[in-house]
Amino acid sequence: MAELLLGPLLRYVDASCATVWVETDAPCAVEVAGAKADTFEVDGRHYALVVIEGVDGPTEYDVRIDGDVVWPEPDSPFPPSRITPLTGDTLRLVFGSCRKPDGREWGPDALAAYALRLAEAGEWPDALLLLGDQVYADETSDAMAEWIAQRRDIGEPPGRQVADFQEYAHLYREAWSSPAVRWLLSTVPTSMIFDDHDMHDDWNTSASWRADAARTSWWAERERGGLMAYWIYQHIGNLSPDELAADDTYRAVVTADGDTAPILRAFADSAVEEIEGRKNTRWSYRRDFGPARFLAVDTRCGRVLQEPRGMLSDAEFDWIEANAEGDHRHLLIGSSLPWLMPPVISHLQSMNEVACRRPGLRGRVAEWVRRKADLEHWPAFRRSSDRLARLINRAADSGMTVCVLSGDVHHVYVAEAHFDQPTAARVFQLTCSPMHNAAERFLRPLFVMAWWRPLARVFRWLMLRSPEIEPLPVEWTKLHGPDFGNTIATLRIDGDHVAVDLERARGDSDRPRLEPLPTIRLN
């Protein structure tokens, strides 16, 4: 009999339907809540995404493989997994980013602490948003490195980093197999988007970074395997049943006979191509959560790296602008990278972007600094950052409260944006990172200083001395932070009222708990 290797993961949920993802160790038929799907095969591994329609109210479910119950596990201490349709005008969205697998050096895991509290008691969230670095392909655990060493020589590049699809599959299994987190992912709908460590630190920082990566003996297979794994483990679960039915790659995979790895290898190779400022694949997606529209923005693979650089292609930005429109009361933009950075860092990135265009030694030094100091957030793509600011300004003018939800930077802060003319609704940057990692201690005082207003004014003056840098279309003030430590955030929407709860993980790694930080009322 086939066995359940990973999952179930409850992914898409709306008012009447849901999808549940699983990985098994052999071909089989998977049944969830009366709905069935056959597994598809990729490089000898087996997966299914079960589409469940006609969900009427909260529904407890089990998972059956060829008719036998394989989930919940016998003697599980957790409540039954359930599907809860998304209805009503209130909304609770839990979000965060940057989670390494279990490791005492990173302190207590905020996501595991949240799962344990929810299992015991607590207000059930409507969805979980994982905003990047679900796995660390370039910073593997000792256990992962030992597993890699059993299949190849880690004395040769890329060493203990992930090299191909099979290693990515093991990496995801390590990240999502701890009992508390596995149960949480089975019962709370989860949407995801990737960031650099899902592939490689500084992934797509610049054209020179890509050129250097391409010259290595291992990068092409690493990126190919990473995008194949992302499509399977993260991306298809972000899509609605209608979007899945319309997706050519998904249809080709689930209807094919035999192993579909060649289909996904060709898809992955096409996804990284940049042709005349365009990308062949859009990883960004849209979800409607009751009174709010959520746009998950791909700030990594969608980048255009030839001049004029862009965080996204113009075509993808057109899609985002079109999907931001509507009669929803709240617009939520999920960007793994913060749009509004600590001001000193923001101004420095704008200056560095211009310096990178200089010919000769100055340009090469600026490019070295860009890559060494990770100066590749939204402000380092000012054309894109300013376009996003205009989009957000229009949305707020129309009466939508706008929240940009982000991670990546290993500290927590809340900031409010201000435009030249007052807007009808307010705009916020909410940054929550990490869930299970750490900012290096020497960086913490630098992050604090980067918010210091007198220093920010100096860097703004330096930035505007360049005739090539336009004045910023937005200013912002910090409402909370920076905080450090493993943290998880909950965005609460009730009608027009919006607030964010921040909670920091405390205790030991075996039994983490959450300690409340101040609740910030946004609206």
Short mmCIF file of C-alpha atoms in Angstrom, two decimals:
data_model
loop_
_atom_site.label_atom_id
_atom_site.label_comp_id
_atom_site.label_asym_id
_atom_site.label_seq_id
_atom_site.Cartn_x
_atom_site.Cartn_y
_atom_site.Cartn_z
CA MET A 1 0.00 0.00 0.00
CA ALA A 2 1.20 3.52 -0.76
CA GLU A 3 2.07 5.67 2.26
CA LEU A 4 1.63 9.36 2.99
CA LEU A 5 5.04 11.06 2.99
CA LEU A 6 4.06 14.70 3.45
CA GLY A 7 0.85 16.60 4.00
CA PRO A 8 -2.01 16.95 3.91
CA LEU A 9 -1.68 20.67 3.25
CA LEU A 10 -4.93 22.62 3.10
CA ARG A 11 -4.28 25.21 0.42
CA TYR A 12 -6.99 27.12 -1.46
CA VAL A 13 -10.31 27.67 0.38
CA ASP A 14 -13.23 29.92 -0.56
CA ALA A 15 -16.93 29.92 0.31
CA SER A 16 -17.64 26.47 -1.13
CA CYS A 17 -14.51 24.66 -2.34
CA ALA A 18 -10.99 23.77 -1.24
CA THR A 19 -7.82 22.04 -2.38
CA VAL A 20 -5.71 19.63 -0.33
CA TRP A 21 -2.15 18.68 -1.35
CA VAL A 22 -0.28 15.47 -0.49
CA GLU A 23 2.92 13.62 -1.34
CA THR A 24 2.91 9.81 -1.33
CA ASP A 25 5.60 7.17 -1.82
CA ALA A 26 3.88 5.38 -4.74
CA PRO A 27 1.15 5.89 -7.34
CA CYS A 28 -2.31 5.80 -5.78
CA ALA A 29 -5.77 7.33 -5.59
CA VAL A 30 -6.14 9.94 -2.86
CA GLU A 31 -9.51 10.75 -1.28
CA VAL A 32 -10.30 13.77 0.89
CA ALA A 33 -13.81 14.66 2.09
CA GLY A 34 -15.39 12.51 -0.61
CA ALA A 35 -13.32 14.00 -3.47
CA LYS A 36 -10.68 11.94 -5.28
CA ALA A 37 -7.57 12.53 -7.36
CA ASP A 38 -4.93 10.25 -8.82
CA THR A 39 -1.31 11.07 -8.08
CA PHE A 40 1.02 12.42 -10.75
CA GLU A 41 4.68 11.45 -10.93
CA VAL A 42 7.70 13.76 -11.08
CA ASP A 43 11.18 12.21 -11.16
CA GLY A 44 9.94 9.13 -9.31
CA ARG A 45 8.01 11.10 -6.68
CA HIS A 46 4.21 11.15 -6.39
CA TYR A 47 1.83 14.01 -5.65
CA ALA A 48 -1.86 14.84 -5.70
CA LEU A 49 -3.88 18.02 -5.37
CA VAL A 50 -7.45 17.07 -4.46
CA VAL A 51 -10.18 19.56 -5.43
CA ILE A 52 -13.14 19.46 -3.01
CA GLU A 53 -16.34 21.18 -4.11
CA GLY A 54 -19.61 21.83 -2.33
CA VAL A 55 -18.13 22.42 1.13
CA ASP A 56 -21.02 23.52 3.33
CA GLY A 57 -19.83 24.71 6.72
CA PRO A 58 -16.84 23.55 8.79
CA THR A 59 -15.97 20.01 7.70
CA GLU A 60 -13.64 17.61 9.49
CA TYR A 61 -11.76 15.38 7.07
CA ASP A 62 -9.42 12.43 6.85
CA VAL A 63 -7.13 11.35 4.01
CA ARG A 64 -7.53 7.96 2.36
CA ILE A 65 -5.08 6.26 0.02
CA ASP A 66 -6.69 3.57 -2.13
CA GLY A 67 -9.50 3.48 0.44
CA ASP A 68 -7.36 3.18 3.59
CA VAL A 69 -7.24 6.03 6.14
CA VAL A 70 -3.69 7.44 6.44
CA TRP A 71 -4.50 10.75 8.17
CA PRO A 72 -4.91 11.62 10.97
CA GLU A 73 -2.10 9.53 12.34
CA PRO A 74 -2.99 7.03 15.08
CA ASP A 75 -2.99 8.53 18.59
CA SER A 76 -2.47 12.05 17.26
CA PRO A 77 -2.60 14.63 20.08
CA PHE A 78 -4.02 17.26 17.72
CA PRO A 79 -7.66 18.01 16.92
CA PRO A 80 -9.13 16.66 13.67
CA SER A 81 -8.09 18.49 10.51
CA ARG A 82 -10.92 20.53 9.08
CA ILE A 83 -11.96 22.70 6.16
CA THR A 84 -13.69 25.94 7.12
CA PRO A 85 -15.29 27.86 4.22
CA LEU A 86 -14.35 31.51 4.00
CA THR A 87 -17.44 33.65 4.66
CA GLY A 88 -18.37 36.90 6.37
CA ASP A 89 -16.94 40.40 6.67
CA THR A 90 -14.40 39.67 9.40
CA LEU A 91 -10.96 38.36 8.56
CA ARG A 92 -7.97 37.01 10.49
CA LEU A 93 -4.81 36.49 8.43
CA VAL A 94 -1.69 35.11 10.10
CA PHE A 95 1.56 35.94 8.30
CA GLY A 96 5.32 35.78 8.55
CA SER A 97 8.43 34.66 6.71
CA CYS A 98 11.89 33.17 7.03
CA ARG A 99 11.58 29.83 8.79
CA LYS A 100 14.45 27.40 9.14
CA PRO A 101 13.73 23.81 10.25
CA ASP A 102 14.06 22.83 13.88
CA GLY A 103 17.31 24.00 15.40
CA ARG A 104 18.02 25.22 18.91
CA GLU A 105 20.45 27.86 17.68
CA TRP A 106 17.51 29.80 16.22
CA GLY A 107 15.48 29.85 19.43
CA PRO A 108 11.80 28.86 19.70
CA ASP A 109 9.86 28.51 16.45
CA ALA A 110 7.04 31.09 16.24
CA LEU A 111 5.04 29.03 13.73
CA ALA A 112 5.24 25.91 15.92
CA ALA A 113 4.26 27.98 18.96
CA TYR A 114 1.24 29.30 17.08
CA ALA A 115 0.24 25.76 16.07
CA LEU A 116 0.48 24.47 19.63
CA ARG A 117 -1.65 27.30 20.99
CA LEU A 118 -4.25 26.88 18.27
CA ALA A 119 -4.47 23.15 18.97
CA GLU A 120 -5.19 23.81 22.64
CA ALA A 121 -7.48 26.82 22.30
CA GLY A 122 -7.62 30.02 20.38
CA GLU A 123 -9.37 32.05 17.76
CA TRP A 124 -9.22 30.20 14.45
CA PRO A 125 -7.54 32.16 11.63
CA ASP A 126 -9.02 32.36 8.14
CA ALA A 127 -5.69 31.84 6.38
CA LEU A 128 -1.94 31.65 6.80
CA LEU A 129 0.33 33.66 4.49
CA LEU A 130 3.95 32.46 4.21
CA LEU A 131 5.84 35.34 2.63
CA GLY A 132 9.12 33.79 1.56
CA ASP A 133 12.00 31.58 2.63
CA GLN A 134 9.86 28.54 3.35
CA VAL A 135 13.05 26.51 2.80
CA TYR A 136 16.75 27.39 2.86
CA ALA A 137 18.39 25.76 -0.15
CA ASP A 138 21.69 27.55 0.50
CA GLU A 139 21.87 27.17 4.29
CA THR A 140 20.95 23.56 4.98
CA SER A 141 20.74 21.97 8.43
CA ASP A 142 23.30 19.45 9.60
CA ALA A 143 20.73 16.68 9.16
CA MET A 144 20.05 17.78 5.59
CA ALA A 145 23.78 17.98 4.84
CA GLU A 146 24.27 14.45 6.15
CA TRP A 147 21.50 13.22 3.87
CA ILE A 148 23.04 15.03 0.88
CA ALA A 149 26.45 13.49 1.67
CA GLN A 150 24.94 10.02 1.25
CA ARG A 151 24.14 10.71 -2.40
CA ARG A 152 27.07 12.85 -3.60
CA ASP A 153 30.45 14.31 -2.60
CA ILE A 154 29.80 17.51 -0.64
CA GLY A 155 33.47 18.39 -1.08
CA GLU A 156 32.51 19.41 -4.62
CA PRO A 157 30.30 22.42 -5.47
CA PRO A 158 27.64 23.22 -4.40
CA GLY A 159 28.79 21.47 -1.22
CA ARG A 160 26.10 21.06 1.43
CA GLN A 161 23.72 23.32 -0.50
CA VAL A 162 20.85 21.81 -2.46
CA ALA A 163 21.81 20.70 -5.97
CA ASP A 164 18.72 19.30 -7.72
CA PHE A 165 15.03 18.45 -7.56
CA GLN A 166 15.45 15.35 -5.38
CA GLU A 167 17.32 17.34 -2.76
CA TYR A 168 14.67 20.06 -2.86
CA ALA A 169 11.99 17.44 -2.25
CA HIS A 170 13.84 16.24 0.85
CA LEU A 171 14.29 19.86 1.98
CA TYR A 172 10.52 20.51 1.86
CA ARG A 173 9.88 17.30 3.75
CA GLU A 174 12.27 18.43 6.47
CA ALA A 175 10.62 21.88 6.68
CA TRP A 176 7.00 20.67 6.92
CA SER A 177 7.21 17.39 8.85
CA SER A 178 7.37 18.50 12.49
CA PRO A 179 4.10 17.34 14.11
CA ALA A 180 2.73 20.73 15.20
CA VAL A 181 3.49 22.51 11.92
CA ARG A 182 2.26 19.55 9.86
CA TRP A 183 -1.07 19.64 11.71
CA LEU A 184 -1.33 23.43 11.34
CA LEU A 185 -0.80 23.22 7.56
CA SER A 186 -3.48 20.52 7.37
CA THR A 187 -6.18 22.68 8.92
CA VAL A 188 -5.45 26.35 8.12
CA PRO A 189 -5.61 27.42 4.44
CA THR A 190 -2.13 28.48 3.38
CA SER A 191 -0.93 30.77 0.59
CA MET A 192 2.77 31.12 -0.21
CA ILE A 193 5.30 33.06 -2.26
CA PHE A 194 9.04 32.48 -2.54
CA ASP A 195 12.06 34.62 -1.74
CA ASP A 196 15.78 34.28 -2.30
CA HIS A 197 16.68 31.48 0.14
CA ASP A 198 14.05 29.24 -1.42
CA MET A 199 16.60 29.19 -4.24
CA HIS A 200 19.84 30.98 -3.28
CA ASP A 201 20.83 34.04 -1.26
CA ASP A 202 20.79 37.10 -3.55
CA TRP A 203 18.90 35.18 -6.26
CA ASN A 204 18.44 37.56 -9.20
CA THR A 205 20.11 40.50 -7.49
CA SER A 206 21.35 41.75 -10.85
CA ALA A 207 22.38 40.71 -14.35
CA SER A 208 25.99 40.33 -13.19
CA TRP A 209 24.87 37.96 -10.43
CA ARG A 210 23.03 35.80 -12.98
CA ALA A 211 26.04 35.82 -15.29
CA ASP A 212 28.33 34.66 -12.46
CA ALA A 213 25.85 31.96 -11.42
CA ALA A 214 25.55 30.71 -14.99
CA ARG A 215 29.31 30.15 -15.16
CA THR A 216 29.20 27.61 -12.33
CA SER A 217 28.90 23.90 -12.99
CA TRP A 218 25.87 23.46 -10.73
CA TRP A 219 23.57 26.50 -10.91
CA ALA A 220 21.47 25.55 -13.93
CA GLU A 221 20.34 22.24 -12.40
CA ARG A 222 19.88 23.90 -9.00
CA GLU A 223 17.55 26.57 -10.42
CA ARG A 224 15.71 24.08 -12.61
CA GLY A 225 15.11 21.75 -9.66
CA GLY A 226 14.14 24.63 -7.39
CA LEU A 227 11.47 25.94 -9.76
CA MET A 228 10.11 22.45 -10.39
CA ALA A 229 9.83 21.94 -6.63
CA TYR A 230 8.30 25.39 -6.10
CA TRP A 231 5.64 24.67 -8.71
CA ILE A 232 4.73 21.38 -6.99
CA TYR A 233 5.10 22.21 -3.31
CA GLN A 234 4.00 25.84 -3.28
CA HIS A 235 2.60 27.31 -6.48
CA ILE A 236 -0.24 25.00 -7.58
CA GLY A 237 -1.78 25.20 -4.12
CA ASN A 238 -2.06 28.99 -4.49
CA LEU A 239 -4.45 28.62 -7.42
CA SER A 240 -8.24 28.28 -7.41
CA PRO A 241 -9.88 25.24 -9.05
CA ASP A 242 -10.83 27.42 -12.04
CA GLU A 243 -7.25 28.65 -12.39
CA LEU A 244 -5.94 25.10 -12.17
CA ALA A 245 -8.34 24.00 -14.91
CA ALA A 246 -7.09 26.81 -17.15
CA ASP A 247 -3.38 26.24 -16.45
CA ASP A 248 -1.71 24.52 -19.42
CA THR A 249 1.18 23.12 -17.39
CA TYR A 250 -1.06 21.74 -14.66
CA ARG A 251 -3.35 20.08 -17.21
CA ALA A 252 -0.36 18.56 -19.00
CA VAL A 253 1.05 17.14 -15.77
CA VAL A 254 -2.13 15.65 -14.30
CA THR A 255 -3.25 14.09 -17.61
CA ALA A 256 0.13 12.68 -18.68
CA ASP A 257 0.99 9.00 -18.59
CA GLY A 258 4.21 8.23 -16.73
CA ASP A 259 6.81 10.53 -15.26
CA THR A 260 6.17 14.22 -15.96
CA ALA A 261 9.65 15.50 -15.02
CA PRO A 262 10.44 16.42 -18.67
CA ILE A 263 7.33 18.64 -18.78
CA LEU A 264 8.33 20.49 -15.61
CA ARG A 265 12.00 20.74 -16.60
CA ALA A 266 11.02 22.48 -19.82
CA PHE A 267 8.59 24.71 -17.90
CA ALA A 268 11.28 25.68 -15.36
CA ASP A 269 13.81 26.50 -18.09
CA SER A 270 11.25 28.69 -19.82
CA ALA A 271 10.30 30.45 -16.56
CA VAL A 272 13.75 32.01 -16.10
CA GLU A 273 14.09 33.36 -19.64
CA GLU A 274 14.04 37.12 -20.05
CA ILE A 275 13.03 38.15 -23.56
CA GLU A 276 12.75 41.85 -24.42
CA GLY A 277 11.87 42.81 -20.86
CA ARG A 278 9.32 40.02 -20.38
CA LYS A 279 9.14 36.74 -18.48
CA ASN A 280 7.30 33.68 -19.75
CA THR A 281 5.76 32.75 -16.40
CA ARG A 282 3.74 34.72 -13.87
CA TRP A 283 4.08 33.44 -10.30
CA SER A 284 2.13 36.34 -8.82
CA TYR A 285 -1.47 35.49 -8.00
CA ARG A 286 -4.70 36.88 -6.53
CA ARG A 287 -6.90 35.72 -3.66
CA ASP A 288 -10.12 37.25 -2.38
CA PHE A 289 -10.58 36.93 1.38
CA GLY A 290 -14.04 38.26 2.23
CA PRO A 291 -13.71 42.07 2.42
CA ALA A 292 -10.09 42.05 1.26
CA ARG A 293 -8.26 41.35 -1.97
CA PHE A 294 -4.79 39.83 -1.60
CA LEU A 295 -2.20 40.16 -4.36
CA ALA A 296 0.89 38.01 -3.87
CA VAL A 297 3.70 39.66 -5.84
CA ASP A 298 6.68 37.67 -7.12
CA THR A 299 9.68 39.87 -6.35
CA ARG A 300 12.31 37.24 -7.28
CA CYS A 301 11.79 35.23 -10.44
CA GLY A 302 9.78 37.97 -12.14
CA ARG A 303 12.61 40.50 -12.09
CA VAL A 304 13.87 42.11 -15.28
CA LEU A 305 17.63 42.44 -14.90
CA GLN A 306 18.66 44.08 -18.16
CA GLU A 307 18.34 47.86 -18.24
CA PRO A 308 15.94 49.33 -17.51
CA ARG A 309 15.83 47.01 -14.49
CA GLY A 310 12.51 46.20 -12.91
CA MET A 311 11.29 44.32 -9.89
CA LEU A 312 8.64 43.05 -12.32
CA SER A 313 8.15 43.23 -16.05
CA ASP A 314 5.77 45.88 -17.34
CA ALA A 315 3.37 43.12 -18.43
CA GLU A 316 3.23 41.66 -14.92
CA PHE A 317 2.78 45.10 -13.44
CA ASP A 318 -0.14 45.64 -15.82
CA TRP A 319 -1.70 42.45 -14.40
CA ILE A 320 -1.19 43.63 -10.82
CA GLU A 321 -2.70 47.05 -11.53
CA ALA A 322 -5.73 45.48 -13.21
CA ASN A 323 -6.29 43.07 -10.32
CA ALA A 324 -5.89 45.76 -7.67
CA GLU A 325 -9.08 47.38 -8.91
CA GLY A 326 -12.49 46.42 -7.58
CA ASP A 327 -15.06 47.19 -4.91
CA HIS A 328 -13.22 45.46 -2.03
CA ARG A 329 -12.70 47.56 1.10
CA HIS A 330 -9.13 46.49 1.72
CA LEU A 331 -6.19 45.81 -0.59
CA LEU A 332 -3.45 43.54 0.77
CA ILE A 333 -0.20 43.26 -1.16
CA GLY A 334 2.02 40.33 -0.25
CA SER A 335 5.62 41.12 -1.16
CA SER A 336 8.39 39.03 0.37
CA LEU A 337 10.54 42.17 0.24
CA PRO A 338 9.28 45.26 2.09
CA TRP A 339 8.14 48.14 -0.09
CA LEU A 340 8.93 50.73 2.61
CA MET A 341 12.34 50.02 4.15
CA PRO A 342 14.06 51.76 7.05
CA PRO A 343 14.65 55.19 5.44
CA VAL A 344 18.46 55.20 5.57
CA ILE A 345 18.57 51.81 3.83
CA SER A 346 15.96 52.93 1.30
CA HIS A 347 17.86 56.06 0.31
CA LEU A 348 21.14 54.15 0.14
CA GLN A 349 19.61 51.63 -2.26
CA SER A 350 18.28 54.38 -4.54
CA MET A 351 21.75 55.92 -4.70
CA ASN A 352 23.41 52.59 -5.31
CA GLU A 353 21.09 51.79 -8.21
CA VAL A 354 22.25 54.93 -10.03
CA ALA A 355 25.90 54.28 -9.21
CA CYS A 356 25.64 50.75 -10.66
CA ARG A 357 24.89 52.30 -14.06
CA ARG A 358 28.15 54.26 -14.10
CA PRO A 359 30.82 53.04 -16.53
CA GLY A 360 34.18 51.76 -15.40
CA LEU A 361 35.49 51.22 -11.90
CA ARG A 362 32.79 53.22 -10.10
CA GLY A 363 30.02 51.10 -11.58
CA ARG A 364 31.83 47.87 -10.80
CA VAL A 365 32.40 48.91 -7.18
CA ALA A 366 28.74 49.92 -6.83
CA GLU A 367 27.66 46.56 -8.23
CA TRP A 368 29.97 44.79 -5.77
CA VAL A 369 28.40 46.78 -2.92
CA ARG A 370 24.88 45.99 -4.21
CA ARG A 371 25.56 42.28 -4.06
CA LYS A 372 27.64 42.25 -0.89
CA ALA A 373 25.23 44.39 1.15
CA ASP A 374 21.98 42.96 -0.31
CA LEU A 375 20.94 46.32 -1.78
CA GLU A 376 18.26 44.76 -3.98
CA HIS A 377 14.91 45.56 -2.39
CA TRP A 378 12.15 47.71 -3.91
CA PRO A 379 14.13 51.00 -3.53
CA ALA A 380 16.93 49.46 -5.64
CA PHE A 381 14.40 49.19 -8.48
CA ARG A 382 13.07 52.74 -8.27
CA ARG A 383 11.12 52.56 -11.52
CA SER A 384 9.13 49.65 -10.08
CA SER A 385 8.96 51.05 -6.55
CA ASP A 386 7.54 54.35 -7.79
CA ARG A 387 5.01 52.55 -9.97
CA LEU A 388 3.89 50.51 -6.96
CA ALA A 389 3.58 53.75 -4.97
CA ARG A 390 1.30 55.21 -7.65
CA LEU A 391 -0.84 52.05 -7.68
CA ILE A 392 -1.19 52.17 -3.89
CA ASN A 393 -1.95 55.88 -3.96
CA ARG A 394 -4.81 55.32 -6.42
CA ALA A 395 -6.21 52.46 -4.34
CA ALA A 396 -6.13 54.54 -1.15
CA ASP A 397 -7.70 57.49 -2.99
CA SER A 398 -10.58 55.21 -3.97
CA GLY A 399 -11.20 54.38 -0.30
CA MET A 400 -9.33 51.08 0.11
CA THR A 401 -7.16 50.62 3.17
CA VAL A 402 -3.87 49.27 1.78
CA CYS A 403 -1.50 47.01 3.73
CA VAL A 404 1.76 45.74 2.26
CA LEU A 405 2.67 42.51 4.05
CA SER A 406 6.36 41.56 3.95
CA GLY A 407 9.20 39.67 5.57
CA ASP A 408 12.84 39.02 4.56
CA VAL A 409 14.68 41.58 6.71
CA HIS A 410 14.80 39.66 10.03
CA HIS A 411 13.12 42.32 12.11
CA VAL A 412 9.59 43.53 12.75
CA TYR A 413 8.15 46.98 12.14
CA VAL A 414 4.97 48.82 11.20
CA ALA A 415 5.09 52.03 9.14
CA GLU A 416 2.46 54.33 7.65
CA ALA A 417 2.82 55.88 4.19
CA HIS A 418 1.99 59.50 3.39
CA PHE A 419 1.52 60.98 -0.08
CA ASP A 420 1.62 64.60 -1.29
CA GLN A 421 -2.15 64.83 -1.02
CA PRO A 422 -4.13 63.12 1.78
CA THR A 423 -5.80 59.91 0.65
CA ALA A 424 -9.31 58.71 1.47
CA ALA A 425 -7.90 55.65 3.26
CA ARG A 426 -4.65 54.86 5.03
CA VAL A 427 -1.63 52.90 3.80
CA PHE A 428 0.67 50.69 5.90
CA GLN A 429 3.80 48.60 5.59
CA LEU A 430 3.64 45.55 7.91
CA THR A 431 6.89 43.60 8.12
CA CYS A 432 7.17 40.39 10.14
CA SER A 433 10.39 38.35 9.96
CA PRO A 434 11.68 35.87 10.99
CA MET A 435 9.45 33.08 12.26
CA HIS A 436 12.50 30.91 12.98
CA ASN A 437 15.86 32.47 12.22
CA ALA A 438 17.80 35.45 13.56
CA ALA A 439 19.26 38.78 12.55
CA GLU A 440 23.00 38.79 13.18
CA ARG A 441 23.66 40.75 16.34
CA PHE A 442 25.91 43.31 14.68
CA LEU A 443 23.07 44.21 12.30
CA ARG A 444 20.51 45.01 15.00
CA PRO A 445 21.89 48.44 16.02
CA LEU A 446 22.28 49.26 12.31
CA PHE A 447 18.59 48.53 11.72
CA VAL A 448 17.71 50.77 14.67
CA MET A 449 19.94 53.57 13.36
CA ALA A 450 18.42 53.23 9.90
CA TRP A 451 15.13 54.57 11.33
CA TRP A 452 16.77 57.54 13.07
CA ARG A 453 15.23 60.65 11.51
CA PRO A 454 18.28 62.97 11.57
CA LEU A 455 20.38 60.34 9.80
CA ALA A 456 17.56 59.66 7.35
CA ARG A 457 17.42 63.37 6.47
CA VAL A 458 21.16 63.35 5.73
CA PHE A 459 20.83 60.36 3.39
CA ARG A 460 17.78 61.89 1.71
CA TRP A 461 19.78 65.07 1.06
CA LEU A 462 22.63 63.01 -0.38
CA MET A 463 20.21 61.06 -2.57
CA LEU A 464 18.54 64.14 -4.00
CA ARG A 465 21.89 65.70 -4.93
CA SER A 466 21.88 63.35 -7.91
CA PRO A 467 19.92 64.76 -10.86
CA GLU A 468 19.21 61.16 -11.91
CA ILE A 469 17.16 60.37 -8.79
CA GLU A 470 13.61 61.67 -8.67
CA PRO A 471 12.15 62.77 -5.34
CA LEU A 472 10.29 59.95 -3.67
CA PRO A 473 6.53 59.87 -4.38
CA VAL A 474 5.86 58.78 -0.80
CA GLU A 475 7.12 59.39 2.72
CA TRP A 476 6.57 57.18 5.74
CA THR A 477 6.69 57.20 9.51
CA LYS A 478 7.39 54.28 11.83
CA LEU A 479 4.52 53.30 14.12
CA HIS A 480 6.22 50.36 15.82
CA GLY A 481 9.58 48.62 15.96
CA PRO A 482 12.10 47.55 15.10
CA ASP A 483 11.64 44.37 17.14
CA PHE A 484 13.92 41.35 16.97
CA GLY A 485 13.26 37.70 17.66
CA ASN A 486 11.09 34.96 16.20
CA THR A 487 7.70 36.57 15.59
CA ILE A 488 4.36 35.92 13.95
CA ALA A 489 1.72 38.52 13.02
CA THR A 490 -2.05 38.44 12.73
CA LEU A 491 -3.89 41.00 10.62
CA ARG A 492 -7.46 41.47 11.88
CA ILE A 493 -10.12 43.11 9.72
CA ASP A 494 -13.63 43.80 10.99
CA GLY A 495 -15.58 45.98 8.61
CA ASP A 496 -13.51 49.15 8.24
CA HIS A 497 -11.45 48.43 11.35
CA VAL A 498 -7.94 47.04 10.87
CA ALA A 499 -5.37 46.02 13.48
CA VAL A 500 -2.25 43.88 13.62
CA ASP A 501 -1.24 41.67 16.55
CA LEU A 502 2.46 40.83 16.92
CA GLU A 503 3.59 37.87 19.02
CA ARG A 504 7.12 36.77 19.84
CA ALA A 505 8.11 33.16 20.52
CA ARG A 506 9.45 32.41 23.98
CA GLY A 507 10.36 29.31 25.98
CA ASP A 508 12.42 26.36 24.81
CA SER A 509 12.47 24.78 21.38
CA ASP A 510 10.54 21.72 22.55
CA ARG A 511 7.59 23.69 23.94
CA PRO A 512 7.58 27.21 22.50
CA ARG A 513 4.93 29.71 23.50
CA LEU A 514 3.87 33.11 22.22
CA GLU A 515 4.29 36.36 24.14
CA PRO A 516 2.11 39.27 22.93
CA LEU A 517 3.72 42.45 21.73
CA PRO A 518 1.58 45.58 21.45
CA THR A 519 -1.47 45.47 19.19
CA ILE A 520 -1.25 48.23 16.58
CA ARG A 521 -4.62 49.65 15.57
CA LEU A 522 -4.36 50.76 11.97
CA ASN A 523 -7.85 51.98 11.19
#
